Amino acid sequence: FAQRGRELVDDFRARGLLLAENCQWPHVLDAFRALHPSWAGRPPARYAMLLAPAAPGIEALRDALPHPLSLLQVLCPDPHPHLEAIRFERVKGVPETMRVGFVYCAQGARVDCTVELRAGEQVPRPAALEIDGLRAERRIRLPDYHMELADGERAVPLPDPLTRHLTVFAAQLRAALEGSAPPDPAPIACRLALLGALVDAWPPELHDVSH
């Protein structure tokens, strides 16, 4: 993809094909704003996420990192962002857990980002988002899978972001089948390029994060 990304994107556009990726987290931002009314929505200076991919190690990067990247693309609009100061570290005393850090550089923004990846079989999987010190933990109540965002004692309902994402996808697919041009796939291509940069920076000594 690093060699042919632009060509592949242009080919999708020329054929009128719909390219989509299952990145649901941008649909959480409305609930985040309801939980933190003081949030201005501007590009942040600091950004953090907690995610729990099923697999450890480098597979966790491929599984989880498109989600924070998709959120950063919404928070810091720029068709050509890049990453600097990529870093990885084990979280001591917590098996199969690591932190990925990087600076997300977009037009008018440099965002210090930290993503904690806590691999395991816990269900529901823990997840949290923090923007400039405003934290929101995703809580899921079983068996009905009711979701909310919470910060300490405060909580707001979280409409299922997967349902919202699939609703948008279905509408885009219907429009494409009726002859409308699909959305520009360039943001997905950009996200894949950023993910490739993170995977390429993975240090060999962290291949097994469980030891």
Short mmCIF file of C-alpha atoms in Angstrom, two decimals, residues 40-206:
data_model
loop_
_atom_site.label_atom_id
_atom_site.label_comp_id
_atom_site.label_asym_id
_atom_site.label_seq_id
_atom_site.Cartn_x
_atom_site.Cartn_y
_atom_site.Cartn_z
CA ALA A 40 -14.89 23.55 22.33
CA GLY A 41 -14.34 20.96 19.59
CA ARG A 42 -11.14 22.61 18.42
CA PRO A 43 -7.99 20.60 17.59
CA PRO A 44 -6.58 19.36 20.90
CA ALA A 45 -3.07 19.67 22.28
CA ARG A 46 -3.29 16.32 24.11
CA TYR A 47 -5.20 13.20 23.19
CA ALA A 48 -5.34 9.73 24.74
CA MET A 49 -7.26 6.51 24.28
CA LEU A 50 -7.56 3.17 26.02
CA LEU A 51 -8.47 0.23 23.81
CA ALA A 52 -8.53 -3.53 24.33
CA PRO A 53 -7.67 -5.41 21.12
CA ALA A 54 -8.08 -9.17 21.08
CA ALA A 55 -4.47 -9.92 20.10
CA PRO A 56 -1.25 -8.62 21.71
CA GLY A 57 1.88 -7.26 20.08
CA ILE A 58 2.01 -5.93 16.56
CA GLU A 59 -1.41 -7.41 15.75
CA ALA A 60 -2.87 -5.05 18.35
CA LEU A 61 -1.59 -2.11 16.29
CA ARG A 62 -3.37 -3.29 13.15
CA ASP A 63 -6.54 -4.08 15.07
CA ALA A 64 -6.87 -0.96 17.25
CA LEU A 65 -4.95 2.01 15.89
CA PRO A 66 -7.29 2.87 12.98
CA HIS A 67 -9.78 3.98 15.68
CA PRO A 68 -7.72 6.77 17.28
CA LEU A 69 -6.44 7.78 13.85
CA SER A 70 -9.99 8.16 12.53
CA LEU A 71 -10.88 10.37 15.50
CA LEU A 72 -7.80 12.52 15.00
CA GLN A 73 -8.74 13.02 11.35
CA VAL A 74 -12.09 14.43 12.49
CA LEU A 75 -10.63 16.54 15.30
CA CYS A 76 -7.81 17.95 13.13
CA PRO A 77 -9.05 18.21 9.54
CA ASP A 78 -6.16 18.03 7.09
CA PRO A 79 -5.83 15.91 3.93
CA HIS A 80 -2.12 15.32 4.53
CA PRO A 81 -1.30 14.81 8.23
CA HIS A 82 1.87 13.03 9.32
CA LEU A 83 3.28 11.48 12.48
CA GLU A 84 6.41 12.39 14.41
CA ALA A 85 8.16 11.09 17.55
CA ILE A 86 6.64 7.59 17.39
CA ARG A 87 7.41 5.64 20.55
CA PHE A 88 6.43 2.33 22.16
CA GLU A 89 6.69 1.12 25.74
CA ARG A 90 5.50 -1.81 27.82
CA VAL A 91 3.31 -1.00 30.79
CA LYS A 92 5.23 -2.56 33.67
CA GLY A 93 3.34 -5.06 35.77
CA VAL A 94 0.42 -5.34 33.35
CA PRO A 95 0.73 -8.37 31.01
CA GLU A 96 0.21 -7.81 27.28
CA THR A 97 -0.25 -4.07 27.70
CA MET A 98 1.69 -1.36 25.90
CA ARG A 99 1.51 2.34 25.17
CA VAL A 100 1.95 3.83 21.73
CA GLY A 101 2.88 7.49 21.58
CA PHE A 102 3.24 9.88 18.66
CA VAL A 103 2.76 13.49 17.67
CA TYR A 104 -0.06 13.94 15.16
CA CYS A 105 0.88 16.84 12.90
CA ALA A 106 -1.94 18.47 10.96
CA GLN A 107 -2.55 21.92 9.58
CA GLY A 108 -2.40 24.29 12.55
CA ALA A 109 -2.13 21.46 15.11
CA ARG A 110 0.48 19.31 16.83
CA VAL A 111 -1.26 16.79 19.06
CA ASP A 112 0.63 14.77 21.68
CA CYS A 113 -1.08 11.36 21.49
CA THR A 114 -0.94 8.30 23.74
CA VAL A 115 -2.85 5.09 23.06
CA GLU A 116 -2.83 2.33 25.67
CA LEU A 117 -3.50 -1.12 24.21
CA ARG A 118 -4.61 -3.67 26.80
CA ALA A 119 -4.91 -7.01 25.02
CA GLY A 120 -7.07 -9.70 26.54
CA GLU A 121 -10.34 -11.59 26.51
CA GLN A 122 -12.29 -9.30 28.84
CA VAL A 123 -15.89 -8.75 27.71
CA PRO A 124 -17.13 -6.05 27.43
CA ARG A 125 -13.80 -4.63 26.35
CA PRO A 126 -12.67 -1.53 28.26
CA ALA A 127 -12.33 1.69 26.30
CA ALA A 128 -11.83 5.35 27.16
CA LEU A 129 -11.13 8.65 25.43
CA GLU A 130 -9.42 11.77 26.78
CA ILE A 131 -9.17 15.12 25.00
CA ASP A 132 -7.17 17.89 26.68
CA GLY A 133 -7.76 16.36 30.11
CA LEU A 134 -11.50 15.73 29.59
CA ARG A 135 -11.96 12.00 30.08
CA ALA A 136 -14.81 9.74 29.02
CA GLU A 137 -14.97 6.04 29.83
CA ARG A 138 -17.19 3.84 27.70
CA ARG A 139 -19.38 1.64 29.86
CA ILE A 140 -21.42 -1.28 28.51
CA ARG A 141 -24.20 -2.95 30.47
CA LEU A 142 -24.98 -6.55 29.62
CA PRO A 143 -27.03 -8.36 28.48
CA ASP A 144 -28.80 -5.56 26.61
CA TYR A 145 -25.49 -3.90 25.57
CA HIS A 146 -26.65 -0.49 26.77
CA MET A 147 -23.78 2.00 26.42
CA GLU A 148 -22.89 5.25 28.12
CA LEU A 149 -19.95 7.62 28.47
CA ALA A 150 -18.95 8.38 32.03
CA ASP A 151 -16.56 10.65 33.89
CA GLY A 152 -16.59 9.89 37.60
CA GLU A 153 -20.15 10.33 38.84
CA ARG A 154 -21.51 11.84 35.62
CA ALA A 155 -22.73 9.76 32.68
CA VAL A 156 -24.61 10.31 29.43
CA PRO A 157 -26.24 7.77 27.07
CA LEU A 158 -24.10 6.62 24.16
CA PRO A 159 -26.09 5.54 21.09
CA ASP A 160 -24.41 2.45 19.66
CA PRO A 161 -21.68 3.90 17.39
CA LEU A 162 -21.62 0.71 15.29
CA THR A 163 -25.31 1.11 14.48
CA ARG A 164 -24.76 4.76 13.54
CA HIS A 165 -21.72 3.86 11.44
CA LEU A 166 -23.59 1.13 9.55
CA THR A 167 -26.52 3.48 8.96
CA VAL A 168 -24.18 5.96 7.26
CA PHE A 169 -22.56 3.16 5.27
CA ALA A 170 -25.94 1.84 4.09
CA ALA A 171 -26.98 5.33 2.97
CA GLN A 172 -23.71 5.79 1.07
CA LEU A 173 -24.08 2.37 -0.57
CA ARG A 174 -27.68 3.09 -1.56
CA ALA A 175 -26.66 6.42 -3.09
CA ALA A 176 -23.81 4.78 -5.00
CA LEU A 177 -26.14 2.08 -6.38
CA GLU A 178 -28.48 4.84 -7.53
CA GLY A 179 -25.69 6.51 -9.47
CA SER A 180 -24.28 9.09 -7.04
CA ALA A 181 -20.52 9.40 -6.70
CA PRO A 182 -19.27 7.61 -3.55
CA PRO A 183 -17.47 9.66 -0.88
CA ASP A 184 -13.82 10.42 -1.56
CA PRO A 185 -11.78 7.41 -0.33
CA ALA A 186 -8.70 9.59 0.25
CA PRO A 187 -9.23 9.87 4.07
CA ILE A 188 -9.19 6.07 4.36
CA ALA A 189 -6.06 5.89 2.22
CA CYS A 190 -4.44 8.52 4.44
CA ARG A 191 -5.38 6.56 7.56
CA LEU A 192 -3.88 3.37 6.12
CA ALA A 193 -0.66 5.23 5.35
CA LEU A 194 -0.47 6.53 8.93
CA LEU A 195 -1.14 3.02 10.27
CA GLY A 196 1.62 1.70 8.03
CA ALA A 197 4.05 4.24 9.51
CA LEU A 198 3.20 3.06 13.03
CA VAL A 199 3.53 -0.62 12.14
CA ASP A 200 6.85 0.03 10.38
CA ALA A 201 8.16 1.74 13.53
CA TRP A 202 7.40 -1.29 15.72
CA PRO A 203 10.63 -2.28 17.53
CA PRO A 204 11.59 -5.97 17.29
CA GLU A 205 12.30 -6.20 21.03
CA LEU A 206 8.58 -5.70 21.73
#
